[in-house]
XYZ file of C-alpha atoms in Angstrom:
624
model
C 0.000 0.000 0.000
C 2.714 2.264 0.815
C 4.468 1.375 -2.633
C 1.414 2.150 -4.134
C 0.955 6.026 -2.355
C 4.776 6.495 -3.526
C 4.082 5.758 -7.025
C 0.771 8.054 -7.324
C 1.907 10.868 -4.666
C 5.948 10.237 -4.398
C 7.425 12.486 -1.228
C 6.481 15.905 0.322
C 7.333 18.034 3.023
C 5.333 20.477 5.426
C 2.679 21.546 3.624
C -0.664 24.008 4.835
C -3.261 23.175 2.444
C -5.724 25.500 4.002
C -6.538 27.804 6.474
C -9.198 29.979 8.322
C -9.860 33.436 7.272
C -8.176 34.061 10.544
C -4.528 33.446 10.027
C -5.359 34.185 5.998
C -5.308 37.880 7.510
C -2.509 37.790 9.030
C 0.205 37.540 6.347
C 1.163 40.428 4.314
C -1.281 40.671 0.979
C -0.109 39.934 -2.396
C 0.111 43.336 -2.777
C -0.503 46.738 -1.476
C -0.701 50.172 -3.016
C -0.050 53.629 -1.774
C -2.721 56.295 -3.087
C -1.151 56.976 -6.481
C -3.074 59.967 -7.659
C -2.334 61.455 -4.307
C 1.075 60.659 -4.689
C 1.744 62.317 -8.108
C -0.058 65.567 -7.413
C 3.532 66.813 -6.307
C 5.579 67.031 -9.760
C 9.017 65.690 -7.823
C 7.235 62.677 -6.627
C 8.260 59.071 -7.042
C 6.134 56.065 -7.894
C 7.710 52.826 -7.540
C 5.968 49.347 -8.001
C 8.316 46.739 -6.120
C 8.945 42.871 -5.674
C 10.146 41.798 -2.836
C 11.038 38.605 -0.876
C 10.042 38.291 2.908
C 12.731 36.966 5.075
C 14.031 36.696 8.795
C 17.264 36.537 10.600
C 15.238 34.934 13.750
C 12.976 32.333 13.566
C 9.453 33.478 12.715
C 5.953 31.233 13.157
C 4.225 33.677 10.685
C 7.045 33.790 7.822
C 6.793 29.542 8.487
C 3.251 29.982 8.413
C 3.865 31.865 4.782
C 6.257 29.454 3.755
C 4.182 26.434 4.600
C 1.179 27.678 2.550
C 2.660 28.981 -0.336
C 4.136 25.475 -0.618
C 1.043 24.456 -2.296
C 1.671 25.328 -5.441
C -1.371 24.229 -7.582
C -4.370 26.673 -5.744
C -2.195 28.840 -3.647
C 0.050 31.922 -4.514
C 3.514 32.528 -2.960
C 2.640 34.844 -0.145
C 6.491 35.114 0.450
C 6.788 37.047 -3.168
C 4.740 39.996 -3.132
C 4.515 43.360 -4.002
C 4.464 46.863 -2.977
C 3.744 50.421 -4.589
C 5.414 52.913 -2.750
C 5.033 56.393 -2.726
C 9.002 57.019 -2.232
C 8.527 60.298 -1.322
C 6.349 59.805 1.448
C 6.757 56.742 2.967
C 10.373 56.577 3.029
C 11.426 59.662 4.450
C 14.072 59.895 6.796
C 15.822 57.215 4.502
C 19.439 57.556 3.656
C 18.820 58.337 0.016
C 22.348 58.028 -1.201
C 22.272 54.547 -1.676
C 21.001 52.602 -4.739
C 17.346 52.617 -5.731
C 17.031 49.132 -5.073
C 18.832 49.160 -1.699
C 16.797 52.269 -0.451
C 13.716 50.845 -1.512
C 14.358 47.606 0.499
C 15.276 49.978 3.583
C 12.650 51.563 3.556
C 9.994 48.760 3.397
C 12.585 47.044 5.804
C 11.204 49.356 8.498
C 7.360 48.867 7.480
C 7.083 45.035 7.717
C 9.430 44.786 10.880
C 6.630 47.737 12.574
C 4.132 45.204 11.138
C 5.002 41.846 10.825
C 8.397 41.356 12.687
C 10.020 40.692 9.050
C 12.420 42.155 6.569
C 12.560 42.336 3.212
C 14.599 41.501 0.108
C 14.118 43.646 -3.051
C 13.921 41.402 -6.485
C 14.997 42.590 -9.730
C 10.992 43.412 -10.144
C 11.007 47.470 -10.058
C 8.355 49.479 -11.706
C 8.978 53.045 -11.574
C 6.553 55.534 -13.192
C 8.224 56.997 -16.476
C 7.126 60.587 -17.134
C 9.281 60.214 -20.413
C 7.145 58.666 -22.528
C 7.922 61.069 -25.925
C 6.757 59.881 -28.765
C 9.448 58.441 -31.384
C 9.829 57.405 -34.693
C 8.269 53.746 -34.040
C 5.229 55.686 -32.840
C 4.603 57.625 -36.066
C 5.248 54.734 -38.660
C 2.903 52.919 -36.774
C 0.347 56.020 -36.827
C 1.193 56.209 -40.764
C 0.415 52.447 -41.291
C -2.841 52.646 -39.389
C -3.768 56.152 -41.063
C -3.198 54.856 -43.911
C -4.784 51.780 -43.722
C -7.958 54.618 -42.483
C -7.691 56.377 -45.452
C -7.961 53.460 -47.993
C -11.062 52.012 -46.403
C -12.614 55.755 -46.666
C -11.344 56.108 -50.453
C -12.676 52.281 -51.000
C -16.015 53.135 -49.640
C -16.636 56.392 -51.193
C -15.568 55.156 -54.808
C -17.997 52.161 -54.396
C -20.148 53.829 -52.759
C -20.275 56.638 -55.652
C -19.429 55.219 -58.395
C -20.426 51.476 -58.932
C -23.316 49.447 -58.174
C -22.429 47.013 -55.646
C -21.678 44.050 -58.303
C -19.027 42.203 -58.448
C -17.465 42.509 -60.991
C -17.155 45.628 -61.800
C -14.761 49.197 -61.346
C -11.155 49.136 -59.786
C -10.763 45.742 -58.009
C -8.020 46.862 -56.041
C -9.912 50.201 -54.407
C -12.587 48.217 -53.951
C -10.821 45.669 -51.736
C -10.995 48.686 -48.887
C -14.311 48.817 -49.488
C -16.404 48.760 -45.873
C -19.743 47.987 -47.638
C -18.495 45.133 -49.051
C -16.307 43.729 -46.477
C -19.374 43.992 -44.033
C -21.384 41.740 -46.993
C -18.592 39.106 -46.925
C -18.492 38.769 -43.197
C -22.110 37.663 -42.804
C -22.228 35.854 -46.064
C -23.405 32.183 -45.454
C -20.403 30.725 -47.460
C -21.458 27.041 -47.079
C -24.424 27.799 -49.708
C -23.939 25.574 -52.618
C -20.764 22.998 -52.722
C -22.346 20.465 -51.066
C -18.881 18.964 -49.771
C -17.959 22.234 -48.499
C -21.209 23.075 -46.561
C -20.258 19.904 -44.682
C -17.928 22.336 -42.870
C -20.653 24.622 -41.274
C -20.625 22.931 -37.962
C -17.525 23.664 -37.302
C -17.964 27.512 -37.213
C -20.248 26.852 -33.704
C -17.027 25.062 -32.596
C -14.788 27.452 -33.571
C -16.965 29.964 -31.998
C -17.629 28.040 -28.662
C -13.404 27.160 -28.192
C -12.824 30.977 -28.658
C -15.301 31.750 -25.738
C -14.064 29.264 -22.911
C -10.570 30.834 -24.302
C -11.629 34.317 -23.425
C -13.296 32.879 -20.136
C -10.231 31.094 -18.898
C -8.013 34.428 -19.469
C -10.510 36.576 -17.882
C -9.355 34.819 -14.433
C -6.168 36.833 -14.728
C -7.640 39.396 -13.379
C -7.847 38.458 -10.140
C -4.700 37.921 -10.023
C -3.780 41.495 -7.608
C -6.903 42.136 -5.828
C -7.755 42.732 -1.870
C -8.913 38.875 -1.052
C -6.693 36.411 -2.841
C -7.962 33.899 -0.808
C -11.187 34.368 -3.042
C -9.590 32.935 -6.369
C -7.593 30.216 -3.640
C -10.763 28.975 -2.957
C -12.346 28.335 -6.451
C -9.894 25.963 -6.900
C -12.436 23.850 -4.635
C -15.183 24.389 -6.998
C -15.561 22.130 -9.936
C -16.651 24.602 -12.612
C -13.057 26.790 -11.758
C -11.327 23.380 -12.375
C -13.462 22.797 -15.799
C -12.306 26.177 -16.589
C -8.747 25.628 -15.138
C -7.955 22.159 -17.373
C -9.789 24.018 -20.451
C -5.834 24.356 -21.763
C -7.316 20.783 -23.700
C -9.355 23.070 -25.574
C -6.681 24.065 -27.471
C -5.677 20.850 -29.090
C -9.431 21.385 -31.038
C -7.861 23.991 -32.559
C -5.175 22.065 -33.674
C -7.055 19.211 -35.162
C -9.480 21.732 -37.044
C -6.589 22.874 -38.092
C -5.341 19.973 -39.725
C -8.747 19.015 -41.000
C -9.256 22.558 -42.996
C -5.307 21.909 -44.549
C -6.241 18.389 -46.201
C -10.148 19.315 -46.925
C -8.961 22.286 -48.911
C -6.209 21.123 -50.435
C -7.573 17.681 -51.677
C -10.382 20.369 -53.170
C -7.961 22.300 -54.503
C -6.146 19.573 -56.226
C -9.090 18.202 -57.975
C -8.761 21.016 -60.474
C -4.856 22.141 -60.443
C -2.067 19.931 -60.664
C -0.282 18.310 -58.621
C 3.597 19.885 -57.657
C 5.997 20.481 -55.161
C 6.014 24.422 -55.649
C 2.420 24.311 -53.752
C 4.808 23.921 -50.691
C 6.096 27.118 -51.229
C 2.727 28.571 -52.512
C 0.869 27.288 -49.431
C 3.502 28.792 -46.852
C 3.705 32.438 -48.279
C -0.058 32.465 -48.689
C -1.085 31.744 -45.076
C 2.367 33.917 -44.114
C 0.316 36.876 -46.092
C -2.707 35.835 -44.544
C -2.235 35.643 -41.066
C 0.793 38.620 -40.625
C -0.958 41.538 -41.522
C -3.433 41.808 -39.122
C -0.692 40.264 -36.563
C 2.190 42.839 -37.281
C -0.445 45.936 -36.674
C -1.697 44.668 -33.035
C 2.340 43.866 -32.317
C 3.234 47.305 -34.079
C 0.473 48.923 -31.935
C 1.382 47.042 -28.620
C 5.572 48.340 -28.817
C 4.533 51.630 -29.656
C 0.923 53.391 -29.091
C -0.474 51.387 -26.071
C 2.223 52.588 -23.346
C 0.349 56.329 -24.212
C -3.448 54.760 -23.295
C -2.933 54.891 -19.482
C -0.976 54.925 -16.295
C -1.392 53.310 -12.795
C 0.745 51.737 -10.306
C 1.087 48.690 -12.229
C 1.322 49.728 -15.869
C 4.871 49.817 -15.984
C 4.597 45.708 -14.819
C 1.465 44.596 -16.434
C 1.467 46.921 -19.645
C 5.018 48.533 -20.457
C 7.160 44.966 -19.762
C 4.871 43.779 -23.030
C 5.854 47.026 -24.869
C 9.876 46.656 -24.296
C 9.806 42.805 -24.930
C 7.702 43.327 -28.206
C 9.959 46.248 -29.419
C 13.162 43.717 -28.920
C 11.199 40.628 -30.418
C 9.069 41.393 -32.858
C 11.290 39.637 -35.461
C 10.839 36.421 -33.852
C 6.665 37.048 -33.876
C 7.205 37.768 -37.658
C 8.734 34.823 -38.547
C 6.604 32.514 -35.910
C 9.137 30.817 -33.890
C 8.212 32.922 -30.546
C 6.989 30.139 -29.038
C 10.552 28.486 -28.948
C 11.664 31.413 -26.536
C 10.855 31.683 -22.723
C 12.241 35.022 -21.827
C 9.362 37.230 -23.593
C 5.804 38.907 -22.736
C 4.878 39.985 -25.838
C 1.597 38.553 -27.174
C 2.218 35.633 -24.995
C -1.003 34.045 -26.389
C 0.601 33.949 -29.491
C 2.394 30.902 -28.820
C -0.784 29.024 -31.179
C -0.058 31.081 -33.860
C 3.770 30.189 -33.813
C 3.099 26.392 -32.723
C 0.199 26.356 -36.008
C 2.193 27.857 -38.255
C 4.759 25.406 -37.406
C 2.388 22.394 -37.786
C 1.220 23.745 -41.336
C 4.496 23.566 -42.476
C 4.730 19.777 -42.036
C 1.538 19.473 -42.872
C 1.772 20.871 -46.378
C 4.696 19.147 -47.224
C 2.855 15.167 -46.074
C -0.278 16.765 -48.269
C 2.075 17.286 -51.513
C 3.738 14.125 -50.936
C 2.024 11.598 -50.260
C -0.182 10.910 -52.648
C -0.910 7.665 -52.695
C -2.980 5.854 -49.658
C -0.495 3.512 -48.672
C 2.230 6.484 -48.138
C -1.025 8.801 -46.178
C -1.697 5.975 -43.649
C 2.392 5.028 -42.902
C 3.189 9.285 -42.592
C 0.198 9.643 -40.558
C 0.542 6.916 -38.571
C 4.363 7.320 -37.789
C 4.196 11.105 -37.006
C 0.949 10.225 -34.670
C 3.355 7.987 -32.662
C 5.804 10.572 -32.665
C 3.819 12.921 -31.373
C 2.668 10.589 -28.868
C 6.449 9.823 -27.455
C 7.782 13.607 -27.822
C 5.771 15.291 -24.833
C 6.059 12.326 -23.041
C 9.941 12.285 -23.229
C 9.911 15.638 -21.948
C 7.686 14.950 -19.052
C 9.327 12.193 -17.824
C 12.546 13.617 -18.451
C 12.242 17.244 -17.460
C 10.058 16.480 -14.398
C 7.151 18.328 -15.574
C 3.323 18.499 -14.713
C 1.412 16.018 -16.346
C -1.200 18.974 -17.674
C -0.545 22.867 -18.661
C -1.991 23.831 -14.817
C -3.678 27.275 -14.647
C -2.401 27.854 -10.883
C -2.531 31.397 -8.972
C 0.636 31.963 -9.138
C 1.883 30.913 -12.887
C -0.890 32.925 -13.739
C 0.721 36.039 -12.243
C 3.952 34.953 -13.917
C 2.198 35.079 -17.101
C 3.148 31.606 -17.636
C 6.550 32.525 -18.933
C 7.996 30.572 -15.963
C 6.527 27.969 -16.165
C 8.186 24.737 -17.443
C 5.045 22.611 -18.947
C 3.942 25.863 -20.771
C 7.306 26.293 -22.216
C 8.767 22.949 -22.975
C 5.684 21.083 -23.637
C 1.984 23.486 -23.912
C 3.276 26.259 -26.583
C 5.672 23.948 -28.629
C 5.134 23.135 -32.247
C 6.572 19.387 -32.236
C 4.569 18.574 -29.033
C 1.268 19.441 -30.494
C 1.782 17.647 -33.392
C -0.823 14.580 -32.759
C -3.707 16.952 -32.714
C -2.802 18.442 -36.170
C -2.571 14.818 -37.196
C -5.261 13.447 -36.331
C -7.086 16.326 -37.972
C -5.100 15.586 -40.744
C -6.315 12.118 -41.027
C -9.940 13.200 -40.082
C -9.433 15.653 -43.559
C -8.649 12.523 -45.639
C -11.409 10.347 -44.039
C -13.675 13.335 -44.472
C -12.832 14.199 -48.246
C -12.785 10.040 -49.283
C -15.766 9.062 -47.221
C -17.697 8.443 -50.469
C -15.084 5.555 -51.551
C -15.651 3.952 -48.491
C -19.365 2.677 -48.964
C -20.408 2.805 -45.509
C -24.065 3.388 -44.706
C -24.385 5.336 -41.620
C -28.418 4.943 -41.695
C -27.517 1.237 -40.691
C -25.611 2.570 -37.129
C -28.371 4.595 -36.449
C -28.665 2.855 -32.807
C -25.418 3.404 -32.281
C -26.270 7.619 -31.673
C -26.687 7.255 -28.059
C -23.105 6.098 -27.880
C -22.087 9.228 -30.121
C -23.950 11.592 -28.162
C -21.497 10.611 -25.467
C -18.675 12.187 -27.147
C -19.139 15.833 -25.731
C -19.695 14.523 -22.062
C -16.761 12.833 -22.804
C -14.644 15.842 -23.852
C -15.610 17.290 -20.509
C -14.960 14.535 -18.191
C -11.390 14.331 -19.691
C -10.716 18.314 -19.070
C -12.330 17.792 -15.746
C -10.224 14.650 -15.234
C -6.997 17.392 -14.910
C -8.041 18.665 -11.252
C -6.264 15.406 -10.012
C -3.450 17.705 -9.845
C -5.292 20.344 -7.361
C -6.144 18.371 -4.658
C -4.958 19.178 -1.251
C -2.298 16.162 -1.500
C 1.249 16.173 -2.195
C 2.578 16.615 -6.095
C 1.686 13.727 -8.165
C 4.606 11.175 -8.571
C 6.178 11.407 -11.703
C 5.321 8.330 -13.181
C 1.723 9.079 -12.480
C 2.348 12.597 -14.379
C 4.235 10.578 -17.304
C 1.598 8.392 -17.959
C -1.152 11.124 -17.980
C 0.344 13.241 -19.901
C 1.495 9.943 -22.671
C -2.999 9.417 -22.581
C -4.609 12.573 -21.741
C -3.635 14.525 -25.067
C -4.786 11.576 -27.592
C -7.659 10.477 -25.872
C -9.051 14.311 -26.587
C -7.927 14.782 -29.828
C -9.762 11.063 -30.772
C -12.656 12.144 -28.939
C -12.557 15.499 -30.595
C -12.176 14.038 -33.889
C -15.099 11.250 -33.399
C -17.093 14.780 -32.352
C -16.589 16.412 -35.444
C -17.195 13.427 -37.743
C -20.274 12.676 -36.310
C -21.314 16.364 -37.534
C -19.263 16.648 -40.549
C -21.328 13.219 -42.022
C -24.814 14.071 -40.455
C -24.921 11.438 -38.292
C -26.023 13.397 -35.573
C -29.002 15.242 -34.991
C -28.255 16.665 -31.383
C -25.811 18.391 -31.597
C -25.170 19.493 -34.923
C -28.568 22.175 -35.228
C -27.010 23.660 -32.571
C -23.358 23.905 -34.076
C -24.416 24.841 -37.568
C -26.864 27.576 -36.667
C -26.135 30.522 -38.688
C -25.508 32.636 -35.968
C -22.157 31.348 -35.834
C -21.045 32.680 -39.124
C -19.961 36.069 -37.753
C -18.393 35.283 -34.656
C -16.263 32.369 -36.592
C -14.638 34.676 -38.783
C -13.886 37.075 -36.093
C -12.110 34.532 -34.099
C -8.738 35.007 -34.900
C -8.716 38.648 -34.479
C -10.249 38.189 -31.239
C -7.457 35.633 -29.843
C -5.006 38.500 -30.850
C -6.693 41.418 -29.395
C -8.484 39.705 -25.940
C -5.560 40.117 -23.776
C -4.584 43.361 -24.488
C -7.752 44.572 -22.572
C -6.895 42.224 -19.560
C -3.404 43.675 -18.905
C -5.046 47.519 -19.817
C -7.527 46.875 -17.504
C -5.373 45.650 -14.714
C -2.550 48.310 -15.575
C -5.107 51.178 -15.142
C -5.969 50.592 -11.531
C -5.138 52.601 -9.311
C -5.843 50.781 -6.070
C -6.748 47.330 -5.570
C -10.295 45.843 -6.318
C -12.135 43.108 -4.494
C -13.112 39.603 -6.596
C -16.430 38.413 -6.580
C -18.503 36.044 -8.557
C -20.536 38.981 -9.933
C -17.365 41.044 -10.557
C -16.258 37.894 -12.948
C -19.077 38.183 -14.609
C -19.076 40.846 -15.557
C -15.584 41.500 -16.375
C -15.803 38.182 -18.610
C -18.937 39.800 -20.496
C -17.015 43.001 -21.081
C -13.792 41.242 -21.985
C -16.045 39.394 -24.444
C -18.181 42.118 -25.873
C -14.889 44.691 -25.918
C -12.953 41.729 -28.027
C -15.798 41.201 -30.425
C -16.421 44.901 -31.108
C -12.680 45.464 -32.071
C -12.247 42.210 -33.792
C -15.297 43.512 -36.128
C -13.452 46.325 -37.027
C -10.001 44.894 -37.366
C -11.592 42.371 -39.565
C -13.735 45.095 -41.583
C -10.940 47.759 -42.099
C -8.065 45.742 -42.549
C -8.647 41.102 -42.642
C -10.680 41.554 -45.394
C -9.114 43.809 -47.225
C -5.845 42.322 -46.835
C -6.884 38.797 -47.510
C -9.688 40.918 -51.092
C -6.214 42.503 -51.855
C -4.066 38.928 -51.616
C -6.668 37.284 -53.867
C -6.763 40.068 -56.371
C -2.935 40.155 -56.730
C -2.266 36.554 -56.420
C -5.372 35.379 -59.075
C -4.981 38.405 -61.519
C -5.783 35.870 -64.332
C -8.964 34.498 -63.101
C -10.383 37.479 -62.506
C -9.994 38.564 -66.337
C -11.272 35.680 -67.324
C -14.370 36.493 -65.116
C -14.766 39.686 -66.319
C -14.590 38.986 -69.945
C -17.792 35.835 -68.738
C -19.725 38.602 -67.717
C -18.659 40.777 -70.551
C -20.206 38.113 -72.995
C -22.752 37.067 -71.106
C -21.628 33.642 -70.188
C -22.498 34.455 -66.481
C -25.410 36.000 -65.207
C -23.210 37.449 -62.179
């Protein structure tokens, strides 16, 4: 029995897992604020936001107390990190102020905790000072003239078709009327799935696309509770099974992936069917989805290293919203050519890791697709690179001692994850999501063939009940993650090995059985619900959204100027204005520049076809 407690638990030491409001009170709170518009009334003053380490040089029940419960590192924060704004002027006078920043600010809050707490302090590298020199520079105005100008051609667009043509297609100056907002706006609720038959099969998975996006937007809208006056709020969610739902939601991800996959051999076997078959496609396919997706990427990164440190100020904009706009002035390159996610050291766009890690996976991708073209050489890639991408995250786990899941804990959270060594060596990888975009793969060819196959699915009718089980099966294996929250020592690491080896491919199977059930019509539950129309819009805002959502969580948290108190109905509504604020901005990111980018990629890329259209219409071959 003991063996057995080893193997699933391995060793620990002393460890609080919980404790009374009581003694919660009496250690220091994650953070505390001076009054900062108070403070910088007087033009002299000095705002500093500072992390510091509590120590002792005597022995100390409360700093054991601290140590004990920060020791549980999956629903508990490290109460012996924590953070201070100081008002230097004020509360450190009578400070020798000769000394180094760093040392006088540890001096100085040296004499508050030992008045309060009988401890000392230990300044980290962690200071936030306000900057009153934030002149703007020449990154600021070419950003201003990109986004001007990208203003001005949407107004020219507009007023020439509004003006001057009729709204039809084909018809006046194709490349003006690419920044045209009238008929953007048409293509964005267009039902596109009206008329191929094969390609309306897709529909469904806009409500999936759309549903993935918003437990996304819900799991990121916990970092805002990440400073606020009752910590031990957010500490005890972690007790309450929706908050672990949420928490293991990191699973949702690898949905994206396999769509992913799917959309790559759909299309292209599509595509195929009337072009030839030939290894420049590679190169085709890799600079088209490079033009695709980097436009509307490089303005939010351009916008985030330049304009947003101008939008506010608080005592923790210079840690929550400047550290973005250094790291993305120094590594924007790397963002450009998506390998960011093979860097640990960076806070820019930090969601961006999927982009990166997709991008990545597309380029494998496209090369199997052009390939392998006969069955025999689909079903040995497939089936190798599965395995592979089976024993890669495993390896590292087992290896690099990691958690067995990407665990959204209080205090990686306030880390931004960038510290964490699951989210960087295994969670925002390329190679270690590469099952998911596999199995989609294979779902694609399944998908695209399932006519040769002469299966009946009217005969397996009866077998719907054990279909429908597929979604409640999805959510049993994100729930299945808060194994690693309980108040028990760290799982052992073969425990966290072998998880992590089943967790992944069970999903992505599951996932992929989900979306085949949809994709063939087999199921009538679930399906009216995912291929509603209603879906249409928010599906093709998605990907603006993922790139613009957190850039209202860190400008909401940089902007305040003392510290708020979490509540249920504070999350709620925070998560309803995170959503609504994303939306809104992704519409207009997608009118005013997506659609004219992708209009103006199509136009130059397919300069052919469209003559050949317009000299149809011309003689009347087309009544378009």
């Amino acid at each position: 029995m003991m063996l057995l407690l080893l193997c699933l638990f391995g060793y620990s030491s002393a460890v609080i897992y919980q404790l009374n409001e009581t003694d919660h009170e009496k250690m220091p709170n994650l953070i505390r604020l001076d009054p900062y518009e108070k403070c910088l009334r007087d033009p002299t003053a000095l705002y500093c936001t500072v992390g510091i380490d509590l120590v002792s040089d005597t022995p100390s029940p409360l700093l054991n107390m601290i140590q004990e419960y920060s020791e549980d590192k999956s629903k508990h924060f490290n109460y012996s990190h924590i953070y201070q704004g100081i008002c230097v002027n004020q509360r450190c006078q009578g400070i020798n102020s000769s000394v180094p920043l760093p040392s006088y600010l540890e001096s100085c809050l040296n004499r508050t905790f030992w008045e309060e707490y009988r401890l000392k302090t230990r300044t980290t590298k962690d200071i936030f000072c306000n900057n009153k020199n934030n002149a703007v520079d020449t990154e600021d105005i070419i950003v201003a003239a990109v986004i001007l100008a990208l203003i001005m051609f949407n107004a020219f667009g507009t007023l020439y078709d509004v003006l001057f043509t009729t709204g039809k297609a084909n018809e006046g100056v194709k490349l003006l009327l690419c920044f045209s907002i009238r008929r953007n706006y048409l293509k964005l609720v267009k039902d596109n799935y009206e008329g191929d038959s094969r390609d309306g099969q897709l529909r469904s998975l806009n409500g999936i696309r759309s549903i993935c996006i918003g437990m996304v937007i819900l799991a990121h809208s916990l970092a805002v509770c990440i400073f606020v006056e009752n910590p031990i709020y957010l500490e005890k969610m972690f007790y309450s099974p929706f908050t672990l739902l949420i928490t293991n939601g990191t699973l949702i991800m690898q949905g994206f992936f396999t769509l992913s996959g799917l959309l790559l051999v759909f299309k292209y076997c599509m595509y195929v069917e009337k072009n030839e078959y030939s290894w420049t496609l590679i190169l085709k396919g890799i600079l088209l989805r490079w033009l695709r997706l980097t436009p509307a990427y490089a303005v939010i990164i351009g916008f985030t290293a330049t304009w947003m440190r101008h939008l506010g100020s608080g005592p923790l904009w210079e840690m929550f919203v400047n550290v973005e706009v250094m790291d993305c002035r120094r590594d924007w390159w790397r963002h450009f050519i998506y390998i960011n996610n093979y860097f640990e050291d960076s806070y820019c766009m930090i969601q961006s890791w999927y982009l990166a890690a997709d991008m990545q996976l597309f380029l494998v991708g496209i090369i199997v697709v052009v390939f392998c073209r006969t069955k025999r050489s689909r079903i040995v890639t497939l089936s190798t690179l599965s395995v592979i991408g089976i024993i890669i995250p495993t390896l590292h786990t087992y290896y690099q001692d990691l958690d067995g899941i990407m665990m959204l804990t209080p205090e990686t959270a306030r880390n931004y994850f960038i510290t964490d060594d699951t989210f960087n060596h295994v969670y925002k990888r390329g190679h270690t999501n590469l099952f998911g975009y596999i199995i989609g793969m294979a779902l694609g060819y399944i998908l695209y063939y399932w006519n040769d196959f002469g299966i009946n699915l009217n005969k397996y009718k009866k077998l719907r009940p054990l279909y429908w089980c597929t979604a409640p099966a999805l959510i049993a294996l994100m729930y299945s993650g808060s194994i690693f929250y309980g108040d028990r020592p760290r799982m052992s690491l073969l425990f966290r090995t072998v998880y992590s080896a089943l967790v992944k491919p069970i999903f992505c199977l599951t996932m992929a059985v989900f979306m085949l059930g949809m994709l063939l019509k087999f199921d009538n539950v679930y399906r009216p619900i995912l291929e509603w129309k209603g879906w249409t819009v928010p599906s093709r805002l998605c990907y603006n959204v993922y790139l613009l959502h957190f850039l209202f969580v860190r400008f909401y948290v940089g902007i305040q100027t003392s510290i708020m108190k979490a509540t249920f109905w504070f999350q709620v509504i925070f998560f309803i204005g995170l959503l609504t604020f994303s939306f809104v901005f992704a519409f207009v990111f997608w009118i005013l520049l997506e659609a004219p980018m992708a209009e103006l990629l199509k136009t130059l890329m397919s300069p052919k076809k469209r003559e050949e259209e317009k000299c149809e219409v011309n003689t009347g071959k087309n009544d378009n």
